[in-house]
Tab-separated table of C-alpha atoms in Angstrom:
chain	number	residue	atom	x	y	z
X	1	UNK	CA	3.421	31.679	24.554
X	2	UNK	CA	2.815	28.732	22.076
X	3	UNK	CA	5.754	26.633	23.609
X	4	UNK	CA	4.361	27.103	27.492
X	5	UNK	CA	0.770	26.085	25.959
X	6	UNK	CA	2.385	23.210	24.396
X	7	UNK	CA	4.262	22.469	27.747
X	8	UNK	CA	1.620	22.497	29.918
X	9	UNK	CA	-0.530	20.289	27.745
X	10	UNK	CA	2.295	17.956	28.216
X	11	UNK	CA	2.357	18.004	31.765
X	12	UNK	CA	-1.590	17.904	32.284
X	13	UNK	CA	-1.597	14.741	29.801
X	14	UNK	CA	-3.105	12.315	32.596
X	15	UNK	CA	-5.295	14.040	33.489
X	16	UNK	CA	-6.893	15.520	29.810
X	17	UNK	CA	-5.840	12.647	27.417
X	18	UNK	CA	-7.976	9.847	26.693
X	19	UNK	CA	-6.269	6.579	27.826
X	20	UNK	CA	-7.596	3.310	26.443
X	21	UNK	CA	-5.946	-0.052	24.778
X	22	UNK	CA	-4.026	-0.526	21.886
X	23	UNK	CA	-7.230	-2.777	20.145
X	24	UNK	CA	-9.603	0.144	20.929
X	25	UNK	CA	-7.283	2.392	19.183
X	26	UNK	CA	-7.240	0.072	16.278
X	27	UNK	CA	-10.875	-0.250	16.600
X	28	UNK	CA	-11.272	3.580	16.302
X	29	UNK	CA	-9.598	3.263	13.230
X	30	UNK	CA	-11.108	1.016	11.553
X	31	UNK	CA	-14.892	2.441	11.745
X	32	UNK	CA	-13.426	5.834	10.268
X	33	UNK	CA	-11.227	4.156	7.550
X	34	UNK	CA	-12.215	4.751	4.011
X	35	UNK	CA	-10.947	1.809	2.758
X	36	UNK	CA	-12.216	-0.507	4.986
X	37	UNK	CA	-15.799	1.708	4.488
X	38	UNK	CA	-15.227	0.767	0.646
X	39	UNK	CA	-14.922	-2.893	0.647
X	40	UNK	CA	-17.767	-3.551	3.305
X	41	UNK	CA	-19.758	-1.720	0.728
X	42	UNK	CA	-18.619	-4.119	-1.749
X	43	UNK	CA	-19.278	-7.246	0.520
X	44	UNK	CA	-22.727	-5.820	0.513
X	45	UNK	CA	-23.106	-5.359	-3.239
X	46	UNK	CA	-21.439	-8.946	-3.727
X	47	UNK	CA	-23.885	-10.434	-1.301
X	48	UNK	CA	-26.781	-8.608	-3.010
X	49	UNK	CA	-25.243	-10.000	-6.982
X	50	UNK	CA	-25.051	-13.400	-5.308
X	51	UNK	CA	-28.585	-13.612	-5.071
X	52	UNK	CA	-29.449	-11.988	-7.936
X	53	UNK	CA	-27.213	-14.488	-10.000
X	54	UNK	CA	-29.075	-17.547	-8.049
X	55	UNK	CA	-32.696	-16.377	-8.045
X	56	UNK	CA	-34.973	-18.057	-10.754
X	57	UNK	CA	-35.343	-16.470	-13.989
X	58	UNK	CA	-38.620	-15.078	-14.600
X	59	UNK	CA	-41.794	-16.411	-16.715
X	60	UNK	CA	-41.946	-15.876	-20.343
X	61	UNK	CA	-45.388	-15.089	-22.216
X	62	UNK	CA	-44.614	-15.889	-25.615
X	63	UNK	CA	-48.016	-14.891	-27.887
X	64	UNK	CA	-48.865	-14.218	-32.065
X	65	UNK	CA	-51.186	-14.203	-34.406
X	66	UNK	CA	-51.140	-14.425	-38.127
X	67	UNK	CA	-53.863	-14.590	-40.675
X	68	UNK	CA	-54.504	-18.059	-42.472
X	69	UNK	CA	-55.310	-18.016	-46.186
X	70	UNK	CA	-56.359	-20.819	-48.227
X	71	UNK	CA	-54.802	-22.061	-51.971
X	72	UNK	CA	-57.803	-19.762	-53.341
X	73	UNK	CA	-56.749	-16.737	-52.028
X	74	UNK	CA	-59.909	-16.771	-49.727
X	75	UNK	CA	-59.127	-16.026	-46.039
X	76	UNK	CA	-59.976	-18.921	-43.770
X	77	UNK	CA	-59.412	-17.017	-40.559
X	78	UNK	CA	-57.196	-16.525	-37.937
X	79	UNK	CA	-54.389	-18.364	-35.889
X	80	UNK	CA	-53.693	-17.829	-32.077
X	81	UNK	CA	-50.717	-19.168	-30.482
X	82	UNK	CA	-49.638	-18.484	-26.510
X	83	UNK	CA	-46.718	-20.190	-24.705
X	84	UNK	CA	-44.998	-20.311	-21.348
X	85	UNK	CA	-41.348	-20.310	-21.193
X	86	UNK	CA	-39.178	-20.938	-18.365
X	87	UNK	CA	-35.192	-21.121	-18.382
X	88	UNK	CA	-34.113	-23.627	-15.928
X	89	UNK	CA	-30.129	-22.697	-15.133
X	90	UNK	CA	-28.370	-25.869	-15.088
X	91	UNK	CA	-27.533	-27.296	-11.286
X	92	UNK	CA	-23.407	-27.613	-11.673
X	93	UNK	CA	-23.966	-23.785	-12.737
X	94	UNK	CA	-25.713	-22.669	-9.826
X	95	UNK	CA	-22.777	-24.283	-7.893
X	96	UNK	CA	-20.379	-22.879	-9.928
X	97	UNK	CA	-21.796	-19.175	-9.595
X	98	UNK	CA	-22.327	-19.838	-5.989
X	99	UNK	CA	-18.734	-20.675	-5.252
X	100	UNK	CA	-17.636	-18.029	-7.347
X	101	UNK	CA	-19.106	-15.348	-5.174
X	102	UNK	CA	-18.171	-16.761	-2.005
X	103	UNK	CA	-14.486	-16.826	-3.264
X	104	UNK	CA	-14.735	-13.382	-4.314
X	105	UNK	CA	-16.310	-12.520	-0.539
X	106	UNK	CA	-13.390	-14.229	0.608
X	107	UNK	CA	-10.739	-11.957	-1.363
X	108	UNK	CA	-12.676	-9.242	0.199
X	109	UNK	CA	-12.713	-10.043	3.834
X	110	UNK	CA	-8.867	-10.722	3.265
X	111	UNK	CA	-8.456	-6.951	2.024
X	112	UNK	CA	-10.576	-5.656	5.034
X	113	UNK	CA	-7.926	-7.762	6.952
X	114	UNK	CA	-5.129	-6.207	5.133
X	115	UNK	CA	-6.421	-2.877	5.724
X	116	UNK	CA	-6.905	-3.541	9.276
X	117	UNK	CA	-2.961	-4.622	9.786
X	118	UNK	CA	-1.494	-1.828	7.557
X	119	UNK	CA	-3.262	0.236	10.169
X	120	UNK	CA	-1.897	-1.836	13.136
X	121	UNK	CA	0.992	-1.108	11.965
X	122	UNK	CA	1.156	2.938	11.341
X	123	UNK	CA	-0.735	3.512	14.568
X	124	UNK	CA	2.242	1.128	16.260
X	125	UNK	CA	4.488	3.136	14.558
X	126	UNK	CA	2.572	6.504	15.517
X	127	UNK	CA	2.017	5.705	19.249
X	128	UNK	CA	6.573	4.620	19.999
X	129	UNK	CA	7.350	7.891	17.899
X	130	UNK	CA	5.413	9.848	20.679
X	131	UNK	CA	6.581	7.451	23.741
X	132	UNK	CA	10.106	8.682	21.624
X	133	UNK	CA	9.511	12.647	21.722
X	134	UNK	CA	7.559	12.464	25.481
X	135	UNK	CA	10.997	11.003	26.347
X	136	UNK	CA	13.214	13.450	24.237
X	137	UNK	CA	10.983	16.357	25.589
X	138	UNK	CA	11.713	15.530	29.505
X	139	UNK	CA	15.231	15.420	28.429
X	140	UNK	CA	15.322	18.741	26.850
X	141	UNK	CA	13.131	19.870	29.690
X	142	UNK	CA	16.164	18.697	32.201
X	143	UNK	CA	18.340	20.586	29.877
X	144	UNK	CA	16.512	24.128	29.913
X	145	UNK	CA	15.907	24.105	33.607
X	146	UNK	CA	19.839	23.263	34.180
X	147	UNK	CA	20.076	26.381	31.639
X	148	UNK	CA	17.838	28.742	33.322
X	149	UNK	CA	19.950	27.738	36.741
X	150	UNK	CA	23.356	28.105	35.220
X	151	UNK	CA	22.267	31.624	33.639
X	152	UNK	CA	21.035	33.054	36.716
X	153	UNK	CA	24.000	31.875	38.609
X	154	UNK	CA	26.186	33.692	36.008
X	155	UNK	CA	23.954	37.155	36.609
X	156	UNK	CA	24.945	36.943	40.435
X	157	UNK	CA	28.540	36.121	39.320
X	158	UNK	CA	28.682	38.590	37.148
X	159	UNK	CA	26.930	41.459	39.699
X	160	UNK	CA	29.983	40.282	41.905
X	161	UNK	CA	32.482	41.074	39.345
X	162	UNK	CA	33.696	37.469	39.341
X	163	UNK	CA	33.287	36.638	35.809
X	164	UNK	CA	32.462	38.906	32.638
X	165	UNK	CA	30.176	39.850	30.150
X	166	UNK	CA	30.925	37.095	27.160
X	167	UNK	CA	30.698	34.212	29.768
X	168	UNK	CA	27.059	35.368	30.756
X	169	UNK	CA	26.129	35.617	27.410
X	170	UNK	CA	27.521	32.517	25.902
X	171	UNK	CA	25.379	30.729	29.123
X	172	UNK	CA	22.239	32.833	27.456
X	173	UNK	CA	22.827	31.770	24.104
X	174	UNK	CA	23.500	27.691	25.726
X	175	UNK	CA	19.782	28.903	27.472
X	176	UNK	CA	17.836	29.899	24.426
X	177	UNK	CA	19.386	26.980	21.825
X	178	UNK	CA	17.546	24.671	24.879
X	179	UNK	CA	14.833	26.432	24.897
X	180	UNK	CA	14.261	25.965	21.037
X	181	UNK	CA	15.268	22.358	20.862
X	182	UNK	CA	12.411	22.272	23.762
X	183	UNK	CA	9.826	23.982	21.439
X	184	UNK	CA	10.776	21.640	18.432
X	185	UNK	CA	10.826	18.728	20.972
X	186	UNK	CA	7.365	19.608	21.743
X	187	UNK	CA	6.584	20.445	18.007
X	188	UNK	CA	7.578	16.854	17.011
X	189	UNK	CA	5.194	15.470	19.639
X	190	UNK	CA	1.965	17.161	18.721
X	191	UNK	CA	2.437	16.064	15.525
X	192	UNK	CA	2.956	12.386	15.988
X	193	UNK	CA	-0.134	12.475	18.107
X	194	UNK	CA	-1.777	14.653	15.239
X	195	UNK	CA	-1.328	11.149	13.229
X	196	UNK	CA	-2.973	9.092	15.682
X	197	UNK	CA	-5.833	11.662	16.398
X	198	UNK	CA	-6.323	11.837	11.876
X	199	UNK	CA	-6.587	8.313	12.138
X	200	UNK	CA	-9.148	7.321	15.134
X	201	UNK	CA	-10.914	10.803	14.097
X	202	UNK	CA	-10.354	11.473	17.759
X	203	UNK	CA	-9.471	15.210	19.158
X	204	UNK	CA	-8.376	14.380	23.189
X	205	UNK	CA	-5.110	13.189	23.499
X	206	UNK	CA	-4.100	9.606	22.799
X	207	UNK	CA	-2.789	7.205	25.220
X	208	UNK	CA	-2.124	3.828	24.523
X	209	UNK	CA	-2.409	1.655	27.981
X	210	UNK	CA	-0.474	-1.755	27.171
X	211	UNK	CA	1.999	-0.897	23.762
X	212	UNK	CA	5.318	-0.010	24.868
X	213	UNK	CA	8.708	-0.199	23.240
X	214	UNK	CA	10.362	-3.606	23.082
X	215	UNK	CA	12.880	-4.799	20.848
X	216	UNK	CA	11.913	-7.767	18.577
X	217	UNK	CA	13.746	-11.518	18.395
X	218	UNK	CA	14.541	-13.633	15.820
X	219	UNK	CA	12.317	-16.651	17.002
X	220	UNK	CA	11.010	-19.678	15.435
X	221	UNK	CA	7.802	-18.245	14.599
X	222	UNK	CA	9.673	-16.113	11.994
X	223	UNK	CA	8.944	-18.508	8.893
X	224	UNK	CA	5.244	-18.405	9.899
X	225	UNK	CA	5.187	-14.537	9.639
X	226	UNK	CA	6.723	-14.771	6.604
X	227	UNK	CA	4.005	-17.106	4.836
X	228	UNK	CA	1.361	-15.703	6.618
X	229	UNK	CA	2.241	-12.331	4.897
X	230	UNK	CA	-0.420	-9.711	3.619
X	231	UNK	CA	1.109	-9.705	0.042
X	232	UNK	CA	0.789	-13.288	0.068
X	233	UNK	CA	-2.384	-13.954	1.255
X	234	UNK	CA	-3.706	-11.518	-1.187
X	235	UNK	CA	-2.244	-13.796	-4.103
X	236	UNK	CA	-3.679	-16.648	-2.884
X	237	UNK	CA	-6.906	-14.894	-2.960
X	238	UNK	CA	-6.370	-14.197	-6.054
X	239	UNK	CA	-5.720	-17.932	-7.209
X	240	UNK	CA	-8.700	-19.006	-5.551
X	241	UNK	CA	-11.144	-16.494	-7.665
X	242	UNK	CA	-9.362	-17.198	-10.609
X	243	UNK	CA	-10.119	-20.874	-9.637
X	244	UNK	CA	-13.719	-20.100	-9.158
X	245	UNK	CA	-14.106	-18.261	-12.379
X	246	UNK	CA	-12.640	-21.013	-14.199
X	247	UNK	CA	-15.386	-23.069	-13.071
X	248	UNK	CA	-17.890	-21.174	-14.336
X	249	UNK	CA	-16.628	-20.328	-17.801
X	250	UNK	CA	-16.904	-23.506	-18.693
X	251	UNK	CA	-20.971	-23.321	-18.922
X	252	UNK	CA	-20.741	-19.918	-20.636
X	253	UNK	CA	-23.626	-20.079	-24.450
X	254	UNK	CA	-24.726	-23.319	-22.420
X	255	UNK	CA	-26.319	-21.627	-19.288
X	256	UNK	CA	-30.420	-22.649	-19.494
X	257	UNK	CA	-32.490	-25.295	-20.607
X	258	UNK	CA	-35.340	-23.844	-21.911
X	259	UNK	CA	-39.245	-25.063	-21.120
X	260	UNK	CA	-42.499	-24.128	-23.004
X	261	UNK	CA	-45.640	-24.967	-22.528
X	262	UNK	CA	-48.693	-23.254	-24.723
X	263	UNK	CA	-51.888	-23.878	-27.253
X	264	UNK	CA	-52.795	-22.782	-30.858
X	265	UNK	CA	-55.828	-22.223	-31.858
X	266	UNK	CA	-56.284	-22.688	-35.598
X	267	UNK	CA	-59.734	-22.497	-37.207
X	268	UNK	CA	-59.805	-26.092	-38.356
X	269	UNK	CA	-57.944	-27.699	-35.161
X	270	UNK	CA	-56.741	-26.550	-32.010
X	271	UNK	CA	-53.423	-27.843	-30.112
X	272	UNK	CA	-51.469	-27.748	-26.821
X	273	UNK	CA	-47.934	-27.151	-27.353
X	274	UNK	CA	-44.774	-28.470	-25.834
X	275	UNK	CA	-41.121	-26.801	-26.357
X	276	UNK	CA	-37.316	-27.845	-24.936
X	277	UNK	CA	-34.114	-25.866	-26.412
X	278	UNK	CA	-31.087	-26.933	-25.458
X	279	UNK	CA	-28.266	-24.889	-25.965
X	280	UNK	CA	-25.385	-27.209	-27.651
X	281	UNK	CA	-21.444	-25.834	-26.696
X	282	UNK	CA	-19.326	-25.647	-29.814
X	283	UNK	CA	-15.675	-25.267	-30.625
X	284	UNK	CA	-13.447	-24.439	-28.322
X	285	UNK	CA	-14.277	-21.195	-27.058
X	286	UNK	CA	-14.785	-21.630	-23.340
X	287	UNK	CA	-11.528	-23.638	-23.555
X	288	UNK	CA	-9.467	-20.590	-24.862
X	289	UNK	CA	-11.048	-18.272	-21.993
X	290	UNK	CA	-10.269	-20.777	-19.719
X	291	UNK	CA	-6.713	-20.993	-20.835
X	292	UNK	CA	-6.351	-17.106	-20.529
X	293	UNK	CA	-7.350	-17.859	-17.075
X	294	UNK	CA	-5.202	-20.459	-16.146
X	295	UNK	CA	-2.276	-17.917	-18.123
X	296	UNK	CA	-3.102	-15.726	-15.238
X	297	UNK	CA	-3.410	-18.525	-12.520
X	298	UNK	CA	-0.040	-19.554	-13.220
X	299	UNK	CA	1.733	-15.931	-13.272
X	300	UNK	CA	0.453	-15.565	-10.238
X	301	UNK	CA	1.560	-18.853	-8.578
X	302	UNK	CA	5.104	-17.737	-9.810
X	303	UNK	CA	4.728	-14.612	-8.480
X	304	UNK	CA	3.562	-15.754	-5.305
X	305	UNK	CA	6.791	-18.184	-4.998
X	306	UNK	CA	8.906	-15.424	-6.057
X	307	UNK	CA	7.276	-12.813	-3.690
X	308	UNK	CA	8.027	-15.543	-0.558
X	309	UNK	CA	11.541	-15.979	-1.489
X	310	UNK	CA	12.030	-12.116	-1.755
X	311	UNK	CA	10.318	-11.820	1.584
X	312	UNK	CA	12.229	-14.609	3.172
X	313	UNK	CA	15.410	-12.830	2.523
X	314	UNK	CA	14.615	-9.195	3.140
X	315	UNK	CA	12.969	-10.081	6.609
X	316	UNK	CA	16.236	-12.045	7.451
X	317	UNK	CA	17.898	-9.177	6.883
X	318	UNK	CA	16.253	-6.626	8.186
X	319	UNK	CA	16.320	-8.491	11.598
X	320	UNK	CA	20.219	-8.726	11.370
X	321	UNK	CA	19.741	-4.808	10.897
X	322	UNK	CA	17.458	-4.585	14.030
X	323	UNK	CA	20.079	-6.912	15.933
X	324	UNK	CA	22.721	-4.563	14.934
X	325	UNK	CA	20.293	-1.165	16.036
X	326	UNK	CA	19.834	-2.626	19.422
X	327	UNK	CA	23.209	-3.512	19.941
X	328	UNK	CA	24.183	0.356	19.262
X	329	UNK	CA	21.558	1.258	21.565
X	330	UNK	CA	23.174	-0.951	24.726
X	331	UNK	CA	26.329	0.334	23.936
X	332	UNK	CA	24.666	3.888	24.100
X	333	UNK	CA	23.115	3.374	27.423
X	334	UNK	CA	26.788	2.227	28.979
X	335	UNK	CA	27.597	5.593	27.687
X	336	UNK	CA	25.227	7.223	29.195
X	337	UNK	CA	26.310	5.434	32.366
X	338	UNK	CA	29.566	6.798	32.005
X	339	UNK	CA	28.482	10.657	31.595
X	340	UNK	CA	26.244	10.146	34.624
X	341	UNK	CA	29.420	8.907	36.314
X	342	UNK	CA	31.463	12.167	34.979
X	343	UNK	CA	28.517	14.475	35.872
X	344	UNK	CA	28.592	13.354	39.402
X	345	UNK	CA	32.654	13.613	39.702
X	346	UNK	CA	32.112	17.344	38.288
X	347	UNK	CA	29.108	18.150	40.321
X	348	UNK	CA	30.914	17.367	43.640
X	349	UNK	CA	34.476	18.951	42.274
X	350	UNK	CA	32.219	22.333	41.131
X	351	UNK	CA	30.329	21.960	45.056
X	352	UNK	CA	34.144	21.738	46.427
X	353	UNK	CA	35.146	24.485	43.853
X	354	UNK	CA	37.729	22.489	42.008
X	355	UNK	CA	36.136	22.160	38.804
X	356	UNK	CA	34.533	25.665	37.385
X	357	UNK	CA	31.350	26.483	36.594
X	358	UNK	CA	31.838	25.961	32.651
X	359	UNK	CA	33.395	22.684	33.241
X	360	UNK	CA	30.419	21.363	35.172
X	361	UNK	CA	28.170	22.602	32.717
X	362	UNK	CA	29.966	21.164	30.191
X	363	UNK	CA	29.803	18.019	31.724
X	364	UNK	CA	26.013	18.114	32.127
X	365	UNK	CA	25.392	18.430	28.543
X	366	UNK	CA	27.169	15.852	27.818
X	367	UNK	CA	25.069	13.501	29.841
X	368	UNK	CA	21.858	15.146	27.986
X	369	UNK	CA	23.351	14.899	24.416
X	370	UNK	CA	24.597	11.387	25.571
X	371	UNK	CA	20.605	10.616	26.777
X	372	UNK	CA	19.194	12.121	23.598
X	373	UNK	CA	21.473	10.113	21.213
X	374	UNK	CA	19.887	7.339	23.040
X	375	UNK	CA	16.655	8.368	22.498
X	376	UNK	CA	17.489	8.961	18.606
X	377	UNK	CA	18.353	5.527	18.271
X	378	UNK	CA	16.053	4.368	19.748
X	379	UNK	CA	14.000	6.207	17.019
X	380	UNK	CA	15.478	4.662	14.537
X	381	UNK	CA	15.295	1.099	15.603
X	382	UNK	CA	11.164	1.776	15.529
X	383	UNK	CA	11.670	3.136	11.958
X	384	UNK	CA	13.410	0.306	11.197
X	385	UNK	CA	10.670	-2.310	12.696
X	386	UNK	CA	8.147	-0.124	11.674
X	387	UNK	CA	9.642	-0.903	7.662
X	388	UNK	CA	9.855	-4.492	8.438
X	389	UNK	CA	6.328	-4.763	9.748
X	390	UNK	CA	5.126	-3.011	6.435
X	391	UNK	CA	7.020	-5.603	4.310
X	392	UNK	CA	5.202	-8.323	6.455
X	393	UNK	CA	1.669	-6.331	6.505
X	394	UNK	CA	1.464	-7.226	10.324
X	395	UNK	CA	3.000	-5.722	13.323
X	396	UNK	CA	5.453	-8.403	14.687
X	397	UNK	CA	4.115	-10.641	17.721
């Protein structure tokens, strides 16, 4: 019962799924992803620091009094003091904070933007696999009704004493193994589109408009992709906020200069006040922090070099492997040329009763196993992009 639900879900797809474009997809995605929920959050909260960081610091009521007492021990009175302070940050600091925070809401939109092509790429990925199993299920469809056909011939042979028992039930066993490569078939299928529904947070059926299997070329944009990978424009995000921070460690113990302005009020004389501080910076502590940082700067430029060499030889060699996948693919579909060519020849020999029934059956499942090895590579030439296009951290285009 579940496999003829299943089945007719399949065939009423057009009319029950919910077609749209391969960007809206992606656009479904990325309003439900966590991730991407997480760093806007944190664009916010940078935004919100940035400004706090920037804003002037606040008035300072400085106020005392003390007693006054003469050389003869006789108390003379009392003395009142009240001042204004106000720390003025120091203008190459307020740059220095300010680019600081715009670097780090730079790293951050370039992690939205990774999270946005890692899911490019699964729902890519997602969306062949179930052009792959719609594909493989018509086949095995083909193949069960050619069962069905060959078993109820068989029951009229057999009524007619023209063949016997064993051959009719090695046709029902052929019948029900098609039948439950059908149902896994089908199986395979509702759970590649159970990925895509997870991911948009979608329950109709997805159908993706313009993204269709193609195989991928070795073009001259390839050395682009490769320095325009995720991995490495996460680095350099990296470098540039270390960069920033560098900037601003440098004013760290020598942040403010410090204003007062006030009056005391003494019993014999009265006075306004005036006050400056000025923080001095020294040793050579800022200098060892920046170090540390420019430690890390450098690591990272290394590993950034390193990572682009690594990537420039794994892609290479991954598209010799996809070159090699798609040649094994042509040479499948000549194949599969050729067992259409032998079906036919048996199919007219079994109408003109030269060539039995087994024979032509034989024949036909050839030509289905031939299709379906097609469609299996073809399977695994979209695994093997799909693994490319994760080293990369963009689909390929």
């Amino acid at each position: 019962m579940r496999s003829f639900s299943l089945l007719t879900a399949l065939l009423l797809t057009p009319l029950l799924s919910y077609g749209m474009s391969f960007d809206a997809l992606c656009d479904h995605a990325y309003q439900v992803s966590g991730e991407i929920i997480q760093i806007n959050g944190a664009i916010a909260s940078n935004g919100y620091e940035k400004s706090s960081t920037l804003a002037n610091e606040p008035l300072l009521l400085e106020g005392g009094a003390s007693g006054i007492q003469g050389k003869d021990s006789t108390p003379s009175g009392l003395r009142y003091t009240a001042m204004v302070n106000y720390h003025l940050k120091k203008p190459a600091l307020q740059e220095a904070h300010a680019y600081q925070y715009d670097e780090m809401s730079k790293a951050l939109h370039q992690e939205i933007q990774l999270q946005q092509h890692v899911i490019q790429v699964t729902l890519k990925h997602a969306w062949l696999i179930c052009l792959v199993e719609r594909e493989k299920i018509n086949i095995l469809r083909e193949k069960v009704t050619s069962a069905k056909e060959a078993t109820a011939i068989a029951q009229k042979k057999l009524n007619a004493g023209r063949i016997s028992q064993m051959e009719l039930l090695r046709l029902q066993g052929d019948e029900r193994y098609a039948q439950q490569e059908l149902s896994l078939g089908e199986m395979e299928y509702e759970h590649a589109q159970h990925g895509l529904k997870e991911m948009a947070m979608m329950d109709e059926e997805i159908v993706v408009d313009d993204l269709n299997f193609a195989f991928i070329t070795n073009d001259t944009k390839t050395q682009e992709r490769i320095a325009n990978a995720e991995v490495l424009q996460t680095l350099n995000a990296q470098i540039a906020t270390l960069n920033a921070q560098m900037k601003s460690v440098r004013y760290e113990g020598n942040e403010f200069v410090s204003l007062g302005a006030g009056a005391t009020s003494e019993p014999t004389q009265n006075s306004i006040d005036f006050r400056l501080s000025m923080p001095l910076a020294w040793g050579d502590k800022n200098e060892k922090k920046i170090a540390a940082l420019m430690a890390q700067r450098s690591a990272l430029l290394h590993r950034c070099e390193v990572t682009h060499q690594k990537l420039t030889m794994i892609i290479h060699t991954l598209l010799e492997h996809l070159e090699m996948k798609e040649k094994r693919f042509n040479d499948s579909i000549l194949t599969q040329k050729i067992q259409k060519n032998l079906m036919e020849m048996a199919r007219k020999g079994y109408e003109a009763g030269v060539v039995n029934q087994f024979e032509y059956l034989a024949t036909k499942n050839s030509y289905y196993d031939a299709r379906l090895h097609t469609v299996e590579l073809k399977r695994d030439y979209i695994d093997e992009m799909n693994g490319m296009e994760k080293k990369l951290g963009r689909i390929w285009e």
